[in-house]
Tab-separated table of C-alpha atoms and ligand atoms in Angstrom:
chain	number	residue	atom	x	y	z
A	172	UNK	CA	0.000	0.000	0.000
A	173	UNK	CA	1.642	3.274	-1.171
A	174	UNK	CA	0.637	6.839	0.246
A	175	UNK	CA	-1.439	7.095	-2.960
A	176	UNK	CA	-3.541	4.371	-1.868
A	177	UNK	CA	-5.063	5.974	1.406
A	178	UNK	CA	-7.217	9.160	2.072
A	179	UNK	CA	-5.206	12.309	2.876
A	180	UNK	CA	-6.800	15.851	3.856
A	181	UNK	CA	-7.171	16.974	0.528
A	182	UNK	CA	-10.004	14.466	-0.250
A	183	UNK	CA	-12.102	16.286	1.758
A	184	UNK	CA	-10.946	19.893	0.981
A	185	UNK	CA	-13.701	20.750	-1.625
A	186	UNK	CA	-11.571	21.635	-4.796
A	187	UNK	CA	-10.580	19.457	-7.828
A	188	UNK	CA	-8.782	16.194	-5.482
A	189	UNK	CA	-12.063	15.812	-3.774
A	190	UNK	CA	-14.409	15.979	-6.930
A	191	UNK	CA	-12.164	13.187	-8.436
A	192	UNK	CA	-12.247	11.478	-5.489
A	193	UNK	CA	-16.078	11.439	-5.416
A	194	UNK	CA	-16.214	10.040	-9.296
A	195	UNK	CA	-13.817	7.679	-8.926
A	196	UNK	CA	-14.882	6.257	-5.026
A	197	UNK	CA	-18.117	7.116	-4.200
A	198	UNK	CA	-20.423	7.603	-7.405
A	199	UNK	CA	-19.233	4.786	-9.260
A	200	UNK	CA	-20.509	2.512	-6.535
A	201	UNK	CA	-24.194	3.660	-6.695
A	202	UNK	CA	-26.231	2.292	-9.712
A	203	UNK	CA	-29.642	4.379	-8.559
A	204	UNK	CA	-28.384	8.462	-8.110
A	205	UNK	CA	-31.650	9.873	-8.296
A	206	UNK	CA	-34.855	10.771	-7.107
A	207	UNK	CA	-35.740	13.526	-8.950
A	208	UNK	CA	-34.288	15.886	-11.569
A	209	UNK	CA	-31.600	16.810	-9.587
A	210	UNK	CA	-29.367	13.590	-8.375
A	211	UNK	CA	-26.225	12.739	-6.604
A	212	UNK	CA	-24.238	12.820	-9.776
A	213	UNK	CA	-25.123	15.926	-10.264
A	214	UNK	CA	-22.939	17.051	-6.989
A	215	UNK	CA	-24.952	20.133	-6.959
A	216	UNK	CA	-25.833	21.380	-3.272
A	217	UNK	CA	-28.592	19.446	-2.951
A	218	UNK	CA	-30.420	17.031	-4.271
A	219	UNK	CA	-34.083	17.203	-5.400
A	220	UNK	CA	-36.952	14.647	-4.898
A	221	UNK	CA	-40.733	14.908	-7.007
A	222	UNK	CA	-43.411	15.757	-4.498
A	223	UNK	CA	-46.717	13.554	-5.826
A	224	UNK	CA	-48.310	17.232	-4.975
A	225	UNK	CA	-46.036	18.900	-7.646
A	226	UNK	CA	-43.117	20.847	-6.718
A	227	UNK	CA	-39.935	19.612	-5.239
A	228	UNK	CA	-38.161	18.758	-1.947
A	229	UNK	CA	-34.581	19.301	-1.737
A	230	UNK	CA	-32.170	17.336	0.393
A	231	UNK	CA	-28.930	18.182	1.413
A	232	UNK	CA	-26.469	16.756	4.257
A	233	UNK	CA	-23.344	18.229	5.900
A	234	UNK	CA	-20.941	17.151	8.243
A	235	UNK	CA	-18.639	19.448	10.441
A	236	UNK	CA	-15.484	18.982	12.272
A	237	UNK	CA	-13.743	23.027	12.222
A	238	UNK	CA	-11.027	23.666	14.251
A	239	UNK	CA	-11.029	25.612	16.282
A	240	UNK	CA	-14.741	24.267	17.907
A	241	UNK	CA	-15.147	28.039	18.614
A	242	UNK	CA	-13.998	31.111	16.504
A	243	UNK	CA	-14.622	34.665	15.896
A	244	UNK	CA	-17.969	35.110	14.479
A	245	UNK	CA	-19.074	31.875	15.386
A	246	UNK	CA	-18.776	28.346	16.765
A	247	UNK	CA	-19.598	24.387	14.787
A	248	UNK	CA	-22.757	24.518	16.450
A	249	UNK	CA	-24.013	27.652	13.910
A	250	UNK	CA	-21.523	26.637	11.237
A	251	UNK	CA	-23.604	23.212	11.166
A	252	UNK	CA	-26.742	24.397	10.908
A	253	UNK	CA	-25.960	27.319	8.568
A	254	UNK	CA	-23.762	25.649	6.014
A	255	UNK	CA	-26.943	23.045	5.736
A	256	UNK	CA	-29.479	25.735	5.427
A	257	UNK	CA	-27.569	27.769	3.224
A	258	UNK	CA	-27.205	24.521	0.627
A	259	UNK	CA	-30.906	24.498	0.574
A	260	UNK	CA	-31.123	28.250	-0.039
A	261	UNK	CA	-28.623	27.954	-2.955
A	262	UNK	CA	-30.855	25.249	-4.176
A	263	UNK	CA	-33.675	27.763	-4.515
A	264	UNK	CA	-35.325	25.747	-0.971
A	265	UNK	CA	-37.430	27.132	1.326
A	266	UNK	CA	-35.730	25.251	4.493
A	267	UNK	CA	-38.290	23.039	6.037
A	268	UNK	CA	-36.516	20.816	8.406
A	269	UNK	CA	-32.804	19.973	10.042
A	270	UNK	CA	-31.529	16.960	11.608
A	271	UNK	CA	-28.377	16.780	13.950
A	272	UNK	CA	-26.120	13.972	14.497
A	273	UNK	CA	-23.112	14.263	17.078
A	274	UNK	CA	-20.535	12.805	18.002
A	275	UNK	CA	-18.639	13.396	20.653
A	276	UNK	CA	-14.859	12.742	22.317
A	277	UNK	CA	-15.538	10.950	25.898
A	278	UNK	CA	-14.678	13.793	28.510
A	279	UNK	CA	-15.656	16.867	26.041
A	280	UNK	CA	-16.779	19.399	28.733
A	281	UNK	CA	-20.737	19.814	28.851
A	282	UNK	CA	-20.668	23.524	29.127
A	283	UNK	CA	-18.933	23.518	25.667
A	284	UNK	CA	-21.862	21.431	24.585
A	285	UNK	CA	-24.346	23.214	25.693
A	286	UNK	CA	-22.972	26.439	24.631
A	287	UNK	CA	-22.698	24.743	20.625
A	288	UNK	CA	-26.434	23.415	20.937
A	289	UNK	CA	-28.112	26.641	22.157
A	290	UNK	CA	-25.848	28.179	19.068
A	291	UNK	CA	-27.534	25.365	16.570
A	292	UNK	CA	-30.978	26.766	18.208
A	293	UNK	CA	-30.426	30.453	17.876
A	294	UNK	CA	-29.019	29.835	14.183
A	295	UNK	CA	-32.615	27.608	13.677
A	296	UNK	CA	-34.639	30.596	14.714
A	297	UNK	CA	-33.797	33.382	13.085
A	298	UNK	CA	-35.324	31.125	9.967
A	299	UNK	CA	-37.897	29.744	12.147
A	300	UNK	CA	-36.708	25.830	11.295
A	301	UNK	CA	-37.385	23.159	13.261
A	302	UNK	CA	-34.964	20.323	14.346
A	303	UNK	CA	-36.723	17.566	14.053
A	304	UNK	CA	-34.470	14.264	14.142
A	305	UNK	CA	-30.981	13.521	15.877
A	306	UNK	CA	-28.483	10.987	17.209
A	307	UNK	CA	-25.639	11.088	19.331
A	308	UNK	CA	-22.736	9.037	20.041
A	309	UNK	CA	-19.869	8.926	22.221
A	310	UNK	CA	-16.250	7.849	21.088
A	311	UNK	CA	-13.107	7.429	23.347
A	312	UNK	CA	-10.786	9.694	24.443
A	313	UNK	CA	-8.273	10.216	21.770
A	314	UNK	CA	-10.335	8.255	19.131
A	315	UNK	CA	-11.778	11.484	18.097
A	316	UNK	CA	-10.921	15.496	18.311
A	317	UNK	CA	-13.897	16.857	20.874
A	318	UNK	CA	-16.907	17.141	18.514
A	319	UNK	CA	-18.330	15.815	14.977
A	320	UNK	CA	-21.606	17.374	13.742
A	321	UNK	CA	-23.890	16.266	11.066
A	322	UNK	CA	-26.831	17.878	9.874
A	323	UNK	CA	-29.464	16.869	7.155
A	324	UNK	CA	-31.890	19.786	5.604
A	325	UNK	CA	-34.946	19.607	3.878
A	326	UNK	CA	-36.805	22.584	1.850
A	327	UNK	CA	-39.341	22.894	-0.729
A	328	UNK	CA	-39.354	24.645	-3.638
A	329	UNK	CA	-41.594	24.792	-7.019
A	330	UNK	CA	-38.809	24.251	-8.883
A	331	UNK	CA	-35.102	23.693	-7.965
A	332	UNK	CA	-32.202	26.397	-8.935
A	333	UNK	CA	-29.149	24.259	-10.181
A	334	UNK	CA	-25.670	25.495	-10.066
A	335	UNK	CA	-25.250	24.744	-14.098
A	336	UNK	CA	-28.045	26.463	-16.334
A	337	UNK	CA	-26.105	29.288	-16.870
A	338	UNK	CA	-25.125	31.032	-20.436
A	339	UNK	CA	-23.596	33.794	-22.015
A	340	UNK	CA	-25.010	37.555	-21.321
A	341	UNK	CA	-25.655	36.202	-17.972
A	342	UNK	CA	-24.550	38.361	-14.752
A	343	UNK	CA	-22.451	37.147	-12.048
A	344	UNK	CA	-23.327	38.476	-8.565
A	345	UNK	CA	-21.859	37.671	-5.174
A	346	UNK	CA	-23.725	38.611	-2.222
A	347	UNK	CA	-21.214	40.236	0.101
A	348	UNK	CA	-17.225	40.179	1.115
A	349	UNK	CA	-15.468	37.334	-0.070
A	350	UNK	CA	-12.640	35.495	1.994
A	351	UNK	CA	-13.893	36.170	5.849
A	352	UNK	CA	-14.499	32.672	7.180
A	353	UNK	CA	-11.223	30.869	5.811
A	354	UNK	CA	-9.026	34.095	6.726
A	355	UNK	CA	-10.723	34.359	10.381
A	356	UNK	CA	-9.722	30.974	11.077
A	357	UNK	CA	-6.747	30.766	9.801
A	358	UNK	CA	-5.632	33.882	11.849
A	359	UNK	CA	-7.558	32.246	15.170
A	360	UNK	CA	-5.481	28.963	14.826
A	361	UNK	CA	-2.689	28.274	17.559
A	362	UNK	CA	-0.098	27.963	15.095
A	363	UNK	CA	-0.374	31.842	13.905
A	364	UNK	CA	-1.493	34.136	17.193
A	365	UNK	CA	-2.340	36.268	14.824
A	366	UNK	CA	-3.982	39.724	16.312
A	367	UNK	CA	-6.845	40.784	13.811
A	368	UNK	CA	-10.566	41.908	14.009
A	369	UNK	CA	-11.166	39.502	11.240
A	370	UNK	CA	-14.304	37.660	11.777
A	371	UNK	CA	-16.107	34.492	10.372
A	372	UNK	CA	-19.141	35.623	8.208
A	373	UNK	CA	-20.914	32.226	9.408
A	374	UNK	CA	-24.940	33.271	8.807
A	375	UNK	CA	-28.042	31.431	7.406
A	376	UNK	CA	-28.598	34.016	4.087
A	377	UNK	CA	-32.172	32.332	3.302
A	378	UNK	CA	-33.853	35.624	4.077
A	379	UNK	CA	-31.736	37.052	1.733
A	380	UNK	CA	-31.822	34.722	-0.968
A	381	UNK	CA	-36.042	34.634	-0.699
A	382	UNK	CA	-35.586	38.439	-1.731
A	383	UNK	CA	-33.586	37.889	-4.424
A	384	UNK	CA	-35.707	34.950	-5.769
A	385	UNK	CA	-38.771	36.746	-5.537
A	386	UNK	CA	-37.311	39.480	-7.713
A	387	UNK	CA	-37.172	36.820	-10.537
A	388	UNK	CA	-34.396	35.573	-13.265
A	389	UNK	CA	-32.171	33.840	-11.188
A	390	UNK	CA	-30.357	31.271	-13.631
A	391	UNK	CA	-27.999	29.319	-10.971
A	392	UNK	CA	-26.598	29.600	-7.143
A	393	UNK	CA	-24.772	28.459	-5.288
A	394	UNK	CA	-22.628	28.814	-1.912
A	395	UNK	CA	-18.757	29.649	-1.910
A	396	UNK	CA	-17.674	27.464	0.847
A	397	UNK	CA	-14.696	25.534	0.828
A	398	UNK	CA	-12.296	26.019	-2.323
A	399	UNK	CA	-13.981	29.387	-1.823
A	400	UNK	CA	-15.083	31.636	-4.759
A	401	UNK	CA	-12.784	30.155	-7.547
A	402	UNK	CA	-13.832	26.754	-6.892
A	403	UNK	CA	-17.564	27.852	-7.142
A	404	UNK	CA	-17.365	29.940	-10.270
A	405	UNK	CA	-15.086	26.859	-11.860
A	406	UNK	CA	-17.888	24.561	-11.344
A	407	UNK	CA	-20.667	26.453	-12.600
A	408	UNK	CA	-18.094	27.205	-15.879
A	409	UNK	CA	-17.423	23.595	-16.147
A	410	UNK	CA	-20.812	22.032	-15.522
A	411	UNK	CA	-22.101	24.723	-18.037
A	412	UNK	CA	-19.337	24.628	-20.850
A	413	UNK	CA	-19.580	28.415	-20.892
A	414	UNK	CA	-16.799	31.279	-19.658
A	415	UNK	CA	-17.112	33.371	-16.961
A	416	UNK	CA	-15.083	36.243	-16.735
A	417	UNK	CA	-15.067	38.605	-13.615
A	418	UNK	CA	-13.415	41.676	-13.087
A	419	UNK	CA	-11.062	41.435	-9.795
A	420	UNK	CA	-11.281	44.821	-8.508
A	421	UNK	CA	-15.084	44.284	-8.414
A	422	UNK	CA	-15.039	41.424	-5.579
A	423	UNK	CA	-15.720	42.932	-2.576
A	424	UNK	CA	-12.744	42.204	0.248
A	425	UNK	CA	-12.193	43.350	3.743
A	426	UNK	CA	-9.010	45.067	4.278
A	427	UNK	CA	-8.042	43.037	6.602
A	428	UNK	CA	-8.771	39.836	4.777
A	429	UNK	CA	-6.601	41.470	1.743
A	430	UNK	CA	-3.838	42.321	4.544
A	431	UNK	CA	-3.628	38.587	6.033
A	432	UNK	CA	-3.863	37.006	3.157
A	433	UNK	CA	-1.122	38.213	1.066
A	434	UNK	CA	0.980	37.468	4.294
A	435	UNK	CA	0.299	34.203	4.315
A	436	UNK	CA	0.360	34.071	0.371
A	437	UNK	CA	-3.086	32.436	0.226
A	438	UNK	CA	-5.237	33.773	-2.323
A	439	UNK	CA	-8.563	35.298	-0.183
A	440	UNK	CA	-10.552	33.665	-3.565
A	441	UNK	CA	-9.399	30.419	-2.762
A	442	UNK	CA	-10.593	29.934	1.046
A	443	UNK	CA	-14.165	29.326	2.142
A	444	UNK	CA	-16.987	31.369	2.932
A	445	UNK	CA	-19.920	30.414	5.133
A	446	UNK	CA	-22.339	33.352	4.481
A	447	UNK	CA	-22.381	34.431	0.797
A	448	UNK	CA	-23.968	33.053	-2.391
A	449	UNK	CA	-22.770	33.169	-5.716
A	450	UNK	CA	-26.033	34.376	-8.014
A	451	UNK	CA	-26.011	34.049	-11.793
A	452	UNK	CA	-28.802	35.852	-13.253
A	453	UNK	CA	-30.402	37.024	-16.480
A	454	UNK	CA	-28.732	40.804	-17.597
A	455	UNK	CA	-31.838	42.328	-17.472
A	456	UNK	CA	-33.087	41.158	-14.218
A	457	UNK	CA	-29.464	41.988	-12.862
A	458	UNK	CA	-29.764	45.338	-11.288
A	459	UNK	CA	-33.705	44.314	-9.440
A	460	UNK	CA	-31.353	41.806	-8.070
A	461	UNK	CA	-28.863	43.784	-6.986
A	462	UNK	CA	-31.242	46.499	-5.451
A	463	UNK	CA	-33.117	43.520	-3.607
A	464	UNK	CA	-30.313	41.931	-1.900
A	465	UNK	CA	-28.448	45.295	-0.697
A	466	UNK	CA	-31.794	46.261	0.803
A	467	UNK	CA	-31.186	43.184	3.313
A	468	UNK	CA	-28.123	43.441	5.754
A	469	UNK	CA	-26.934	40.482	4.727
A	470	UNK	CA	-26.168	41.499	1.586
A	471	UNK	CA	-25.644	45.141	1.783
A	472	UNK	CA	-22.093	44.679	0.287
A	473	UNK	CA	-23.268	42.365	-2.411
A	474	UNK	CA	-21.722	43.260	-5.752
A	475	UNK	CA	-21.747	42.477	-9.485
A	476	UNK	CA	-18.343	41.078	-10.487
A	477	UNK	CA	-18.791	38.922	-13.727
A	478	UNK	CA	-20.643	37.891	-16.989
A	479	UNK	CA	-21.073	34.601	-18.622
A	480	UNK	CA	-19.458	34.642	-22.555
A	481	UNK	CA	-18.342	31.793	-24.748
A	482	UNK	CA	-14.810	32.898	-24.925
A	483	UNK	CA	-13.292	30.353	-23.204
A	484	UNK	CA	-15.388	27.086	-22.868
A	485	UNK	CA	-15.721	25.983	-19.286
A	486	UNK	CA	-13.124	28.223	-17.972
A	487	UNK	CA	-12.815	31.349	-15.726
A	488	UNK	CA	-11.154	34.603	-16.439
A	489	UNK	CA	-10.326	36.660	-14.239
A	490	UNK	CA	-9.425	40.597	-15.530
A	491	UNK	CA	-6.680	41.802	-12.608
A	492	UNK	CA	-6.554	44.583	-11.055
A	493	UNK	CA	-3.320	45.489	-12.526
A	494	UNK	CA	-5.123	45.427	-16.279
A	495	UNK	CA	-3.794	41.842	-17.099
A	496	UNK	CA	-6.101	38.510	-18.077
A	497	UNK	CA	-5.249	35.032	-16.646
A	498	UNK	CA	-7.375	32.117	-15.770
A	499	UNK	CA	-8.839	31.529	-12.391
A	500	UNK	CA	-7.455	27.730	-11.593
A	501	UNK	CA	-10.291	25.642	-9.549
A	502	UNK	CA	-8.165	24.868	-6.247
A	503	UNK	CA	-7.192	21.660	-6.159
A	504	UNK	CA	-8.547	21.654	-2.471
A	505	UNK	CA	-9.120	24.480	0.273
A	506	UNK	CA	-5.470	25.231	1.584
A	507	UNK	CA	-7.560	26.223	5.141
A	508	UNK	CA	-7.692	22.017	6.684
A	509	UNK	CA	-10.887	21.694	8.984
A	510	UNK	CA	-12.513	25.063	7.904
A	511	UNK	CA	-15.832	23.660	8.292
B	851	MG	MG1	-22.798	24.322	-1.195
């Protein structure tokens, strides 16, 4: 057995490692992918199952192990419950329903606990969601670091937004500062001591993406978590076949984020984000769009930064700041380990 033959960190680091590793590992396996006209293979956000009443429920499941358990802007209890309500949101879903599964390290402190479930339960009410299932288990010391969450959302929608019906004269939109929850933890780990006021953007944005999709010609979503905004934007290219080209000094990014991260030479479009949707929509319904999701606090930053053309099949270009053209590479993983 070579080091090639077992699992490393990278595939479960979202970028191009990870996707391969799915294909190859994972997908092959199933012969049945699908319940609906969204399915497994499509490794969208979510998956989408026919109601018999018309419509469609979308499915989605998450697990979370970040590190640190509790970080500026946030802890894994509202990182759980977000990141699964914000994959329904991306998937056009009204969220309906969570589930939780834990599992915990034998002699993780109950305060800590508490603290992370009253966080799942605040995050759960400001969209008024239920939890309605859960499951916990208990590991030995050592055979696990403090705390593993799962969570499992369902949503509703009339018809599912995928992350791949995009095309050119499209409008790329992201819905606020890019970079915030991969540089915040990076400069809150042990090994840095960074000082900073950087903080994790960790939020559920379904009240914000309701506005936007009630506004009309939204062509494709989807949520820039880990492999951050390249990843996303390389996905929807690929899984589309067209370009996208975005203009750098349009992305919205924090100082701060911009300050850290070309000191640790990690590219702020490259880490993940836990409170910000990517939004492709039709030109002319671009600027309602825009209007509706500044309107919300959540998205008071939110910016166009892109349109979809053919130049470039399946690829991203990204116009710098300094005047030049290059591709945008999809990551080949999120160079944050344990961001989420
Ligand atoms: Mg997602």
């Amino acid at each position: 057995m070579t080091a090639d033959d077992r699992i490393t960190a990278m595939h479960g680091a979202g970028g191009e490692l990870m996707d391969r590793f799915l294909r190859d590992h994972i997908l092959t396996a199933f012969t049945a992918k699908s319940a609906g006209r969204i399915g497994l293979d499509a490794l969208d956000d979510g998956a989408t199952v026919n109601l018999p009443t018309g419509g469609e429920l979308v499915v989605t499941t998450d697990s979370h192990v970040v590190n640190p358990i509790f970080f500026p802007g946030g802890d894994i209890g509202r990182l759980a419950a977000a990141g699964t309500l914000n994959d329904l949101a991306v998937m056009g879903a009204r969220p309906v329903a969570l589930t939780l599964g834990l599992i915990l390290e034998e002699g993780f402190p109950l305060v800590d606990l508490n603290r992370i479930i009253h966080s799942i339960a605040a995050t759960l009410d400001e969209v008024g969601v239920p939890l309605i299932a859960g499951d916990t288990k208990v590991m030995g010391k050592g055979e696990l670091d403090k705390i593993a969450i799962n969570t499992t959302g369902v949503g509703t929608t009339a018809h599912a937004v995928s992350d791949a019906a995009i095309s050119p004269g499209d409008i790329v939109i992201v819905t606020g500062t890019i970079g915030d929850h991969g540089m915040a933890l990076l400069a809150c780990r042990e090994e840095f001591h960074l000082e900073t006021t950087l903080e994790s953007d960790v939020a559920p944005i379904w009240p914000l993406i309701e506005r936007a999709l009630a506004v009309g010609g939204i062509k494709a979503m989807k949520d820039p978590t880990r492999g951050g905004l390249a990843a996303v934007l390389n996905e929807m290219a690929s899984k589309s076949g067209a370009t996208i080209e975005i203009e750098e000094s349009n992305i919205p990014i924090r100082d701060p984020v911009h300050g850290l991260a070309s000191l640790l030479g990690i590219s702020p479009l490259a880490v993940a984000n836990e409170g910000k949707a990517v939004i492709v929509v039709a030109a002319d319904a671009a600027d309602a769009v825009l209007a509706a999701l500044r309107a919300h606090p959540l998205g008071e930053n939110a910016a166009i930064i892109g349109t979809v053309t053919a130049a470039y099949p399946g690829k991203v270009v990204l116009a710098t700041a300094v005047g030049g053209r290059r591709f945008l590479e999809p990551p080949l993983g999120d160079p944050v380990p344990r961001i989420c």
